[in-house]
């Protein structure tokens, strides 16, 4: 960990303990390169909307940008940044700055589990279920979990999932999920549609991939269904994502 600040100040043990014990709040996560991030407007909107829903008050985008810039300091240009709004009553804003992350180097193998996150449209704290099922998947020889509900594909444990069919569209699983930032950005850039994807029918697609704040990664397996990675399709998705301009905090 490079550094943590709460409301622009070094954290005290009391404030950290309060956040841990309350376990209530929401967050957004982003990759920062050269003090810029993709989809900053979407991150700020997510934080404002989540704060309004959980606390009944908004969160100024200008304040968030200032807090991130302050936490980065003058020396950090590349980082993984998490902005956490937490607490009971009047919320605090924590900015955690860590070394930058990159997508997994190999296509991901997913084990389906029947689990739906509470309040799924909010990127809230308390990801016990996702972590638990992700750990179960790893112990079973997979890379992560695929969340499903009544046989319908919802999302990855910490990612959205899209499928490839015989059209040029990206087919995003339609369900009660978190509308991820990278998903939103790719929906702007590439032909996309949403449809209900039943777990029993994933074999009719020719491929799949995951998206989250770290980027894009292909899926090579869901349970017993294996996908041949479409290198050309994945290159098109990656190129579209790479071409999205990043926004400065200052």
Coordinates of N, CA and C in Angstrom, one line a residue:
X1 N 0.8 -1.2 0.0 CA 0.0 0.0 0.0 C 0.9 1.2 0.0
X2 N 0.6 2.1 -0.9 CA 1.4 3.4 -0.9 C 0.9 4.3 0.1
X3 N -0.4 4.6 0.2 CA -0.9 5.5 1.2 C -2.4 5.5 1.3
X4 N -2.9 5.9 2.4 CA -4.4 6.0 2.6 C -4.6 7.4 3.3
X5 N -5.7 8.1 2.8 CA -6.1 9.3 3.4 C -7.6 9.3 3.7
X6 N -8.1 9.8 4.8 CA -9.5 9.9 5.0 C -9.8 11.4 5.1
X7 N -10.7 11.9 4.2 CA -11.1 13.3 4.1 C -9.8 14.2 4.0
X8 N -8.8 13.7 3.3 CA -7.6 14.4 3.0 C -6.6 14.4 4.1
X9 N -6.8 13.6 5.1 CA -5.9 13.6 6.3 C -5.3 12.2 6.5
X10 N -4.2 12.0 7.1 CA -3.7 10.7 7.4 C -4.7 10.0 8.3
X11 N -4.9 8.7 8.1 CA -5.9 8.0 8.9 C -5.4 7.8 10.3
X12 N -6.3 7.8 11.3 CA -6.1 7.4 12.7 C -6.6 6.0 12.8
X13 N -6.1 5.3 13.8 CA -6.6 4.0 14.1 C -8.1 4.0 14.4
X14 N -8.6 5.1 15.1 CA -10.0 5.2 15.5 C -10.9 5.3 14.2
X15 N -10.4 6.1 13.3 CA -11.3 6.3 12.1 C -11.2 5.0 11.2
X16 N -10.1 4.4 11.1 CA -10.0 3.1 10.4 C -10.9 2.0 11.1
X17 N -10.8 2.0 12.4 CA -11.6 1.0 13.1 C -13.1 1.3 12.9
X18 N -13.5 2.5 12.9 CA -14.9 2.9 12.7 C -15.4 2.4 11.4
X19 N -14.6 2.6 10.3 CA -15.0 2.2 9.0 C -15.1 0.7 8.9
X20 N -14.1 0.0 9.5 CA -14.2 -1.5 9.5 C -15.4 -2.0 10.2
X21 N -15.6 -1.5 11.4 CA -16.7 -2.0 12.2 C -18.1 -1.7 11.7
X22 N -18.2 -0.5 11.1 CA -19.5 -0.1 10.5 C -19.8 -1.0 9.3
X23 N -18.8 -1.2 8.4 CA -19.0 -2.1 7.2 C -20.2 -1.6 6.4
X24 N -20.3 -0.3 6.3 CA -21.4 0.3 5.5 C -20.9 1.4 4.7
X25 N -21.2 1.3 3.4 CA -20.8 2.4 2.5 C -20.6 1.8 1.1
X26 N -20.0 2.6 0.2 CA -19.8 2.2 -1.2 C -18.5 2.7 -1.7
X27 N -18.1 2.3 -2.9 CA -16.8 2.8 -3.4 C -16.8 2.7 -4.9
X28 N -15.7 3.3 -5.5 CA -15.4 3.0 -6.9 C -13.9 2.8 -7.0
X29 N -13.5 2.0 -8.0 CA -12.1 1.7 -8.1 C -11.6 2.1 -9.6
X30 N -10.4 2.6 -9.7 CA -10.0 3.0 -11.0 C -8.5 2.8 -11.1
X31 N -8.0 2.7 -12.4 CA -6.6 2.7 -12.7 C -6.2 4.1 -13.1
X32 N -5.1 4.5 -12.5 CA -4.6 5.9 -12.9 C -3.3 5.7 -13.6
X33 N -3.2 6.4 -14.8 CA -2.0 6.4 -15.5 C -1.7 7.9 -15.9
X34 N -0.5 8.3 -15.5 CA 0.0 9.7 -15.8 C -1.1 10.7 -15.2
X35 N -1.6 10.3 -14.0 CA -2.5 11.1 -13.2 C -3.8 11.4 -14.0
X36 N -4.2 10.4 -14.8 CA -5.5 10.4 -15.5 C -6.2 9.0 -15.3
X37 N -7.5 9.0 -15.5 CA -8.2 7.8 -15.5 C -9.3 7.8 -16.6
X38 N -9.7 6.7 -17.1 CA -10.8 6.6 -18.1 C -12.1 6.7 -17.3
X39 N -13.0 7.4 -18.0 CA -14.4 7.4 -17.4 C -14.5 8.1 -16.1
X40 N -13.7 9.2 -15.9 CA -13.8 9.9 -14.6 C -15.2 10.4 -14.3
X41 N -15.9 10.9 -15.4 CA -17.3 11.4 -15.2 C -18.2 10.3 -14.6
X42 N -18.0 9.1 -15.1 CA -18.8 7.9 -14.6 C -18.5 7.6 -13.2
X43 N -17.2 7.6 -12.8 CA -16.8 7.4 -11.4 C -17.4 8.4 -10.5
X44 N -17.4 9.7 -10.9 CA -17.9 10.7 -10.0 C -19.4 10.6 -9.9
X45 N -20.1 10.2 -11.0 CA -21.5 10.0 -11.0 C -21.9 8.9 -10.1
X46 N -21.1 7.8 -10.2 CA -21.4 6.6 -9.3 C -21.2 7.0 -7.8
X47 N -20.2 7.7 -7.5 CA -20.0 8.1 -6.1 C -21.1 9.0 -5.6
X48 N -21.5 10.0 -6.4 CA -22.6 10.9 -6.0 C -23.9 10.1 -5.9
X49 N -24.3 9.3 -6.8 CA -25.5 8.6 -6.8 C -25.5 7.6 -5.6
X50 N -24.4 6.9 -5.4 CA -24.4 6.0 -4.2 C -24.5 6.7 -2.9
X51 N -23.9 7.9 -2.8 CA -23.9 8.6 -1.5 C -25.4 9.1 -1.3
X52 N -26.0 9.5 -2.4 CA -27.4 10.0 -2.2 C -28.3 8.8 -1.8
X53 N -28.1 7.7 -2.4 CA -28.9 6.5 -2.0 C -28.7 6.0 -0.6
X54 N -27.4 6.0 -0.2 CA -27.1 5.4 1.1 C -27.2 6.4 2.3
X55 N -26.9 7.7 1.9 CA -26.8 8.7 3.0 C -27.8 9.9 2.8
X56 N -28.5 10.0 1.7 CA -29.4 11.0 1.5 C -28.8 12.4 1.2
X57 N -27.6 12.4 0.8 CA -26.9 13.6 0.4 C -25.9 13.3 -0.7
X58 N -25.6 14.4 -1.5 CA -24.7 14.1 -2.6 C -23.3 14.2 -2.2
X59 N -22.4 13.9 -3.2 CA -20.9 14.0 -3.0 C -20.4 14.8 -4.2
X60 N -19.8 15.9 -3.9 CA -19.3 16.8 -5.0 C -18.2 16.1 -5.8
X61 N -18.3 16.2 -7.1 CA -17.2 15.7 -7.9 C -15.9 16.4 -7.7
X62 N -16.0 17.8 -7.5 CA -14.8 18.6 -7.3 C -14.1 18.1 -6.1
X63 N -14.9 17.8 -5.0 CA -14.2 17.3 -3.8 C -13.5 16.0 -4.0
X64 N -14.1 15.1 -4.7 CA -13.5 13.8 -5.0 C -12.2 14.0 -5.8
X65 N -12.2 14.8 -6.8 CA -11.0 15.1 -7.6 C -9.9 15.7 -6.7
X66 N -10.3 16.6 -5.9 CA -9.3 17.2 -5.0 C -8.7 16.2 -4.0
X67 N -9.5 15.3 -3.5 CA -9.0 14.3 -2.5 C -8.1 13.3 -3.2
X68 N -8.5 12.9 -4.5 CA -7.6 12.0 -5.2 C -6.3 12.6 -5.5
X69 N -6.3 13.8 -6.0 CA -5.1 14.5 -6.3 C -4.2 14.7 -5.1
X70 N -4.8 15.0 -3.9 CA -4.0 15.1 -2.7 C -3.4 13.8 -2.3
X71 N -4.2 12.7 -2.4 CA -3.7 11.4 -2.0 C -2.5 11.0 -2.9
X72 N -2.6 11.3 -4.2 CA -1.5 10.9 -5.1 C -0.3 11.7 -4.8
X73 N -0.4 12.9 -4.3 CA 0.7 13.8 -4.0 C 1.4 14.2 -5.2
X74 N 2.6 14.7 -5.1 CA 3.3 15.2 -6.3 C 4.2 14.1 -6.9
X75 N 4.2 12.9 -6.3 CA 5.2 11.9 -6.8 C 4.6 10.7 -7.5
X76 N 3.3 10.5 -7.3 CA 2.7 9.3 -7.8 C 1.9 9.6 -9.1
X77 N 2.3 9.0 -10.2 CA 1.6 9.2 -11.5 C 0.8 8.0 -11.9
X78 N 1.2 6.8 -11.6 CA 0.5 5.6 -11.9 C 0.1 4.9 -10.7
X79 N -1.2 4.5 -10.6 CA -1.6 3.8 -9.4 C -3.0 3.1 -9.6
X80 N -3.3 2.3 -8.7 CA -4.7 1.8 -8.5 C -5.3 2.6 -7.4
X81 N -6.4 3.3 -7.6 CA -7.0 4.2 -6.7 C -8.4 3.7 -6.3
X82 N -8.7 3.6 -5.1 CA -10.0 3.3 -4.6 C -10.6 4.4 -3.7
X83 N -11.7 4.9 -4.1 CA -12.4 5.9 -3.3 C -13.6 5.3 -2.6
X84 N -13.5 5.3 -1.2 CA -14.5 4.7 -0.4 C -15.3 5.7 0.4
X85 N -16.6 5.7 0.3 CA -17.5 6.5 1.1 C -18.1 5.6 2.2
X86 N -17.8 5.9 3.5 CA -18.1 4.9 4.5 C -18.6 5.6 5.8
X87 N -19.2 4.8 6.7 CA -19.6 5.3 8.0 C -21.1 5.3 8.2
X88 N -21.5 5.5 9.4 CA -22.9 5.6 9.7 C -23.2 7.1 10.0
X89 N -24.3 7.6 9.5 CA -24.6 9.0 9.6 C -23.9 9.8 8.6
X90 N -23.1 10.8 9.0 CA -22.3 11.6 8.1 C -21.1 10.8 7.6
X91 N -21.0 10.6 6.2 CA -20.0 9.7 5.7 C -18.7 10.4 5.6
X92 N -17.6 9.6 5.7 CA -16.2 10.0 5.4 C -15.8 9.5 4.0
X93 N -14.8 10.1 3.4 CA -14.3 9.7 2.1 C -12.9 9.3 2.3
X94 N -12.6 8.0 2.0 CA -11.2 7.5 2.1 C -10.7 7.3 0.7
X95 N -9.5 7.7 0.4 CA -8.8 7.4 -0.8 C -7.6 6.5 -0.5
X96 N -7.6 5.3 -1.1 CA -6.5 4.4 -1.0 C -5.7 4.3 -2.3
X97 N -4.4 4.5 -2.2 CA -3.5 4.5 -3.4 C -2.6 3.3 -3.3
X98 N -2.6 2.5 -4.3 CA -1.8 1.3 -4.3 C -1.1 1.2 -5.7
X99 N -0.1 0.3 -5.8 CA 0.6 0.2 -7.1 C -0.4 -0.2 -8.2
X100 N -0.2 0.2 -9.4 CA -1.1 0.0 -10.5 C -1.3 -1.5 -10.8
X101 N -2.5 -1.9 -11.3 CA -2.8 -3.3 -11.6 C -2.9 -3.5 -13.1
X102 N -2.8 -4.7 -13.6 CA -3.0 -5.0 -15.0 C -3.9 -6.2 -15.0
X103 N -4.6 -6.5 -16.2 CA -5.5 -7.6 -16.3 C -4.7 -8.9 -16.2
X104 N -5.4 -10.0 -15.8 CA -4.8 -11.3 -15.8 C -4.1 -11.6 -17.1
X105 N -3.0 -12.4 -17.1 CA -2.3 -12.7 -18.3 C -2.9 -13.8 -19.1
X106 N -3.8 -14.6 -18.5 CA -4.4 -15.7 -19.2 C -5.9 -15.6 -19.2
X107 N -6.6 -16.2 -20.2 CA -8.0 -16.2 -20.2 C -8.5 -16.9 -18.9
X108 N -9.7 -16.4 -18.5 CA -10.2 -16.8 -17.2 C -11.2 -18.0 -17.3
X109 N -11.1 -18.9 -16.3 CA -12.0 -20.0 -16.1 C -13.0 -19.7 -15.0
X110 N -14.3 -19.8 -15.3 CA -15.3 -19.4 -14.3 C -16.1 -20.5 -13.8
X111 N -16.4 -20.6 -12.5 CA -17.3 -21.6 -11.9 C -18.6 -20.9 -11.6
X112 N -19.7 -21.3 -12.1 CA -21.0 -20.7 -11.8 C -21.4 -21.0 -10.3
X113 N -22.0 -20.0 -9.7 CA -22.5 -20.1 -8.3 C -23.9 -19.4 -8.3
X114 N -24.8 -19.9 -7.5 CA -26.1 -19.2 -7.4 C -26.0 -18.2 -6.2
X115 N -25.7 -17.0 -6.6 CA -25.6 -15.9 -5.6 C -25.9 -14.6 -6.3
X116 N -26.7 -13.8 -5.6 CA -27.0 -12.5 -6.0 C -26.6 -11.5 -5.0
X117 N -25.9 -10.4 -5.4 CA -25.5 -9.4 -4.4 C -26.7 -8.6 -4.0
X118 N -26.8 -8.2 -2.7 CA -27.8 -7.3 -2.3 C -27.6 -5.9 -2.9
X119 N -28.7 -5.2 -3.2 CA -28.6 -3.9 -3.7 C -27.5 -3.9 -4.9
X120 N -27.7 -4.7 -5.9 CA -26.7 -5.0 -6.9 C -26.2 -3.8 -7.7
X121 N -27.1 -2.8 -7.8 CA -26.7 -1.6 -8.7 C -25.7 -0.7 -7.9
X122 N -25.5 -0.9 -6.6 CA -24.6 -0.1 -5.8 C -23.3 -0.9 -5.6
X123 N -22.1 -0.3 -5.9 CA -20.9 -0.9 -5.6 C -20.6 -0.7 -4.1
X124 N -21.2 -1.5 -3.3 CA -21.2 -1.3 -1.9 C -20.1 -2.2 -1.2
X125 N -19.8 -1.8 0.1 CA -18.9 -2.5 0.9 C -19.5 -3.9 1.3
X126 N -18.6 -4.7 1.9 CA -19.1 -6.0 2.4 C -19.2 -7.1 1.3
X127 N -18.2 -7.3 0.6 CA -18.2 -8.3 -0.5 C -17.9 -9.7 0.0
X128 N -18.4 -10.1 1.2 CA -18.1 -11.4 1.7 C -18.5 -12.5 0.7
X129 N -19.7 -12.4 0.2 CA -20.2 -13.5 -0.7 C -19.4 -13.7 -1.9
X130 N -19.0 -12.6 -2.5 CA -18.2 -12.6 -3.7 C -16.8 -13.2 -3.4
X131 N -16.2 -12.8 -2.3 CA -14.9 -13.3 -2.0 C -15.0 -14.8 -1.6
X132 N -16.0 -15.2 -0.9 CA -16.2 -16.6 -0.5 C -16.3 -17.5 -1.7
X133 N -17.2 -17.1 -2.7 CA -17.4 -17.9 -3.8 C -16.2 -17.9 -4.8
X134 N -15.5 -16.7 -4.8 CA -14.3 -16.7 -5.6 C -13.2 -17.6 -5.0
X135 N -13.1 -17.7 -3.7 CA -12.2 -18.6 -3.1 C -12.6 -20.1 -3.4
X136 N -13.9 -20.4 -3.3 CA -14.4 -21.7 -3.6 C -14.0 -22.1 -5.1
X137 N -14.2 -21.1 -6.0 CA -13.9 -21.4 -7.4 C -12.4 -21.7 -7.5
X138 N -11.5 -21.0 -6.9 CA -10.1 -21.2 -7.0 C -9.7 -22.6 -6.4
X139 N -10.4 -23.0 -5.3 CA -10.1 -24.3 -4.8 C -10.5 -25.4 -5.7
X140 N -11.5 -25.1 -6.5 CA -12.0 -26.1 -7.5 C -11.3 -26.1 -8.8
X141 N -10.2 -25.3 -8.9 CA -9.4 -25.3 -10.1 C -9.8 -24.2 -11.1
X142 N -10.7 -23.3 -10.7 CA -11.1 -22.2 -11.6 C -10.3 -20.9 -11.2
X143 N -10.5 -19.9 -12.0 CA -9.9 -18.6 -11.6 C -10.8 -17.7 -10.8
X144 N -12.1 -17.8 -11.0 CA -13.1 -16.9 -10.3 C -14.5 -17.5 -10.4
X145 N -15.4 -16.8 -9.7 CA -16.8 -17.3 -9.8 C -17.6 -16.5 -10.8
X146 N -18.6 -17.1 -11.3 CA -19.6 -16.4 -12.1 C -20.9 -16.4 -11.4
X147 N -21.5 -15.3 -11.1 CA -22.7 -15.2 -10.3 C -23.9 -15.4 -11.2
X148 N -24.8 -16.3 -10.7 CA -26.0 -16.5 -11.4 C -27.2 -16.5 -10.5
X149 N -28.4 -16.3 -11.0 CA -29.6 -16.3 -10.2 C -30.7 -17.0 -11.0
X150 N -31.2 -18.1 -10.4 CA -32.3 -18.9 -11.0 C -31.9 -19.3 -12.4
X151 N -30.6 -19.7 -12.6 CA -30.1 -20.2 -13.9 C -29.8 -19.1 -14.9
X152 N -29.8 -17.8 -14.5 CA -29.5 -16.7 -15.4 C -28.2 -16.1 -15.0
X153 N -27.3 -15.9 -16.0 CA -26.0 -15.3 -15.8 C -26.2 -13.9 -15.4
X154 N -25.5 -13.5 -14.3 CA -25.7 -12.1 -13.8 C -24.4 -11.3 -14.1
X155 N -23.3 -11.7 -13.4 CA -22.0 -11.0 -13.6 C -20.9 -11.8 -13.0
X156 N -19.7 -11.4 -13.2 CA -18.6 -12.1 -12.5 C -18.5 -11.6 -11.1
X157 N -17.7 -12.3 -10.3 CA -17.6 -11.9 -8.9 C -17.2 -10.4 -8.7
X158 N -16.4 -9.9 -9.6 CA -16.0 -8.5 -9.5 C -15.9 -7.9 -10.9
X159 N -16.7 -8.4 -11.8 CA -16.6 -7.9 -13.2 C -18.0 -8.1 -13.9
X160 N -18.2 -7.4 -15.0 CA -19.3 -7.6 -15.9 C -18.8 -8.7 -16.9
X161 N -19.8 -9.4 -17.5 CA -19.5 -10.4 -18.5 C -20.2 -10.1 -19.8
X162 N -19.5 -10.2 -20.9 CA -20.1 -10.0 -22.2 C -19.8 -11.3 -23.0
X163 N -20.7 -11.5 -24.0 CA -20.6 -12.7 -24.8 C -20.4 -12.3 -26.3
X164 N -19.9 -13.2 -27.1 CA -19.7 -13.0 -28.5 C -20.6 -14.0 -29.3
X165 N -21.4 -13.5 -30.2 CA -22.1 -14.4 -31.1 C -21.7 -14.2 -32.5
X166 N -22.6 -14.5 -33.5 CA -22.2 -14.4 -34.9 C -22.4 -13.0 -35.4
X167 N -22.9 -12.1 -34.6 CA -23.1 -10.7 -35.0 C -21.8 -9.9 -34.6
X168 N -21.8 -8.6 -34.9 CA -20.7 -7.8 -34.5 C -21.0 -7.2 -33.2
X169 N -22.1 -7.4 -32.6 CA -22.5 -6.8 -31.3 C -21.7 -7.5 -30.1
X170 N -21.5 -6.7 -29.1 CA -21.1 -7.3 -27.8 C -22.4 -7.6 -27.1
X171 N -22.6 -8.8 -26.6 CA -23.8 -9.2 -25.9 C -23.6 -9.2 -24.4
X172 N -24.1 -8.2 -23.8 CA -23.9 -8.1 -22.3 C -25.1 -8.9 -21.6
X173 N -24.7 -9.7 -20.6 CA -25.7 -10.4 -19.8 C -26.6 -9.4 -19.2
X174 N -27.9 -9.6 -19.4 CA -28.9 -8.7 -18.8 C -29.5 -9.3 -17.5
X175 N -29.3 -8.6 -16.4 CA -29.8 -9.1 -15.1 C -29.6 -7.9 -14.1
X176 N -29.9 -8.2 -12.9 CA -29.7 -7.2 -11.8 C -28.2 -7.2 -11.4
X177 N -27.4 -6.4 -12.1 CA -26.0 -6.3 -11.9 C -25.6 -4.9 -11.6
X178 N -24.3 -4.8 -11.3 CA -23.7 -3.5 -11.2 C -23.3 -3.0 -12.6
X179 N -23.7 -1.8 -13.0 CA -23.3 -1.3 -14.4 C -21.9 -0.8 -14.3
X180 N -21.0 -1.6 -14.6 CA -19.6 -1.3 -14.4 C -19.1 -0.2 -15.3
X181 N -18.0 0.5 -14.9 CA -17.5 1.7 -15.6 C -16.9 1.2 -17.0
X182 N -16.1 0.2 -17.0 CA -15.6 -0.3 -18.2 C -16.7 -0.8 -19.2
X183 N -17.7 -1.4 -18.7 CA -18.8 -1.8 -19.5 C -19.5 -0.6 -20.1
X184 N -19.7 0.4 -19.3 CA -20.3 1.6 -19.9 C -19.5 2.3 -20.9
X185 N -18.2 2.3 -20.7 CA -17.3 2.9 -21.7 C -17.3 2.1 -23.0
X186 N -17.3 0.8 -23.0 CA -17.3 0.0 -24.2 C -18.7 0.0 -24.9
X187 N -19.8 0.2 -24.1 CA -21.1 0.4 -24.7 C -21.1 1.6 -25.6
X188 N -20.3 2.6 -25.2 CA -20.3 3.9 -25.9 C -19.5 3.7 -27.2
X189 N -18.5 2.8 -27.2 CA -17.6 2.7 -28.3 C -17.9 1.6 -29.3
X190 N -18.5 0.5 -28.9 CA -18.8 -0.6 -29.8 C -20.2 -1.0 -29.9
X191 N -20.7 -1.5 -31.0 CA -22.1 -2.0 -31.1 C -22.4 -3.0 -29.9
X192 N -23.4 -2.8 -29.2 CA -23.7 -3.6 -28.0 C -25.2 -3.8 -27.9
X193 N -25.5 -4.9 -27.3 CA -26.9 -5.1 -26.9 C -26.9 -5.9 -25.6
X194 N -28.0 -6.0 -24.9 CA -28.2 -6.7 -23.7 C -29.3 -7.8 -23.9
X195 N -29.0 -9.0 -23.4 CA -30.0 -10.0 -23.5 C -29.8 -11.0 -22.3
X196 N -30.9 -11.6 -21.9 CA -30.9 -12.6 -20.8 C -30.1 -13.8 -21.3
X197 N -29.1 -14.1 -20.6 CA -28.3 -15.3 -20.9 C -28.5 -16.4 -19.8
X198 N -29.0 -17.5 -20.2 CA -29.2 -18.6 -19.3 C -27.9 -19.4 -19.2
X199 N -27.6 -19.9 -18.0 CA -26.4 -20.6 -17.9 C -26.4 -21.9 -18.8
X200 N -27.6 -22.5 -18.9 CA -27.7 -23.7 -19.8 C -27.4 -23.4 -21.2
X201 N -27.4 -22.1 -21.6 CA -27.3 -21.8 -23.0 C -25.9 -21.1 -23.4
X202 N -25.0 -21.0 -22.4 CA -23.8 -20.3 -22.7 C -23.0 -20.9 -23.9
X203 N -23.2 -22.2 -24.1 CA -22.5 -22.9 -25.1 C -22.8 -22.5 -26.5
X204 N -23.9 -21.7 -26.7 CA -24.3 -21.3 -28.0 C -23.5 -20.0 -28.4
X205 N -22.8 -19.4 -27.5 CA -22.0 -18.3 -27.8 C -20.6 -18.8 -28.2
X206 N -19.9 -18.0 -29.0 CA -18.6 -18.4 -29.5 C -17.4 -17.9 -28.6
X207 N -17.8 -17.1 -27.6 CA -16.8 -16.5 -26.7 C -17.4 -15.6 -25.7
X208 N -16.5 -15.2 -24.7 CA -17.0 -14.3 -23.7 C -15.7 -13.6 -23.1
X209 N -16.0 -12.5 -22.4 CA -14.9 -11.8 -21.8 C -15.5 -11.0 -20.6
X210 N -14.6 -10.7 -19.7 CA -14.9 -9.9 -18.5 C -14.3 -8.5 -18.6
X211 N -15.0 -7.6 -17.9 CA -14.5 -6.2 -17.8 C -14.7 -5.7 -16.4
X212 N -13.6 -5.0 -15.9 CA -13.7 -4.3 -14.7 C -12.7 -3.1 -14.7
X213 N -12.4 -2.6 -13.6 CA -11.6 -1.4 -13.5 C -10.1 -1.7 -14.0
X214 N -9.7 -3.0 -13.9 CA -8.4 -3.3 -14.4 C -8.3 -3.4 -15.9
X215 N -9.4 -3.7 -16.6 CA -9.4 -3.8 -18.0 C -10.3 -4.9 -18.5
X216 N -9.8 -5.6 -19.6 CA -10.6 -6.6 -20.3 C -9.8 -7.9 -20.3
X217 N -10.5 -9.0 -20.1 CA -9.8 -10.3 -20.2 C -10.8 -11.3 -20.8
X218 N -10.2 -12.2 -21.6 CA -11.1 -13.2 -22.2 C -11.5 -14.3 -21.2
X219 N -12.6 -15.0 -21.5 CA -13.0 -16.1 -20.7 C -12.8 -17.4 -21.6
X220 N -12.2 -18.4 -21.0 CA -11.9 -19.6 -21.8 C -12.8 -20.8 -21.4
X221 N -13.5 -20.6 -20.2 CA -14.3 -21.7 -19.7 C -15.4 -21.2 -18.7
X222 N -16.6 -21.7 -18.8 CA -17.6 -21.5 -17.8 C -18.1 -22.9 -17.5
X223 N -17.8 -23.4 -16.3 CA -18.2 -24.7 -15.8 C -17.5 -25.7 -16.8
X224 N -18.3 -26.5 -17.5 CA -17.8 -27.5 -18.4 C -17.8 -27.0 -19.9
X225 N -18.2 -25.8 -20.1 CA -18.2 -25.2 -21.5 C -16.9 -24.5 -21.7
X226 N -16.2 -24.9 -22.8 CA -15.0 -24.2 -23.1 C -15.1 -23.4 -24.3
X227 N -14.4 -22.2 -24.3 CA -14.5 -21.3 -25.4 C -13.1 -21.2 -26.0
X228 N -13.0 -21.2 -27.4 CA -11.8 -20.8 -28.0 C -11.7 -19.3 -28.1
X229 N -10.6 -18.8 -27.6 CA -10.5 -17.3 -27.6 C -10.4 -16.8 -29.0
X230 N -11.3 -15.9 -29.3 CA -11.3 -15.2 -30.6 C -10.3 -14.0 -30.5
X231 N -9.1 -14.3 -31.0 CA -8.1 -13.2 -30.9 C -8.4 -12.0 -31.6
X232 N -9.1 -12.1 -32.8 CA -9.4 -10.9 -33.5 C -10.5 -10.1 -32.8
X233 N -11.5 -10.8 -32.3 CA -12.6 -10.1 -31.5 C -12.0 -9.4 -30.3
X234 N -11.2 -10.1 -29.6 CA -10.6 -9.5 -28.3 C -9.7 -8.4 -28.7
X235 N -9.0 -8.4 -29.8 CA -8.1 -7.3 -30.2 C -9.0 -6.1 -30.5
X236 N -10.1 -6.3 -31.1 CA -11.0 -5.2 -31.4 C -11.5 -4.5 -30.1
X237 N -11.9 -5.4 -29.2 CA -12.4 -4.8 -27.9 C -11.3 -4.1 -27.2
X238 N -10.1 -4.7 -27.1 CA -9.0 -4.1 -26.4 C -8.6 -2.8 -27.1
X239 N -8.6 -2.7 -28.4 CA -8.2 -1.5 -29.2 C -9.2 -0.4 -28.9
X240 N -10.5 -0.7 -28.8 CA -11.5 0.3 -28.5 C -11.3 0.8 -27.1
X241 N -11.0 -0.1 -26.2 CA -10.8 0.4 -24.8 C -9.5 1.2 -24.7
X242 N -8.5 0.8 -25.3 CA -7.2 1.6 -25.3 C -7.4 3.0 -25.9
X243 N -8.2 3.1 -26.9 CA -8.4 4.4 -27.6 C -9.2 5.4 -26.8
X244 N -9.9 5.0 -25.7 CA -10.7 5.9 -24.9 C -9.8 6.8 -24.2
X245 N -9.9 8.1 -24.4 CA -9.0 9.1 -23.7 C -9.3 9.1 -22.2
X246 N -8.2 9.3 -21.4 CA -8.3 9.4 -20.0 C -8.4 10.8 -19.5
X247 N -9.1 11.0 -18.4 CA -9.4 12.4 -17.9 C -8.5 12.8 -16.7
X248 N -8.0 14.0 -16.7 CA -7.1 14.4 -15.6 C -8.0 14.8 -14.3
X249 N -7.3 14.7 -13.2 CA -8.0 15.0 -11.9 C -7.9 16.5 -11.7
X250 N -6.8 17.1 -12.1 CA -6.7 18.5 -11.8 C -7.4 19.4 -12.9

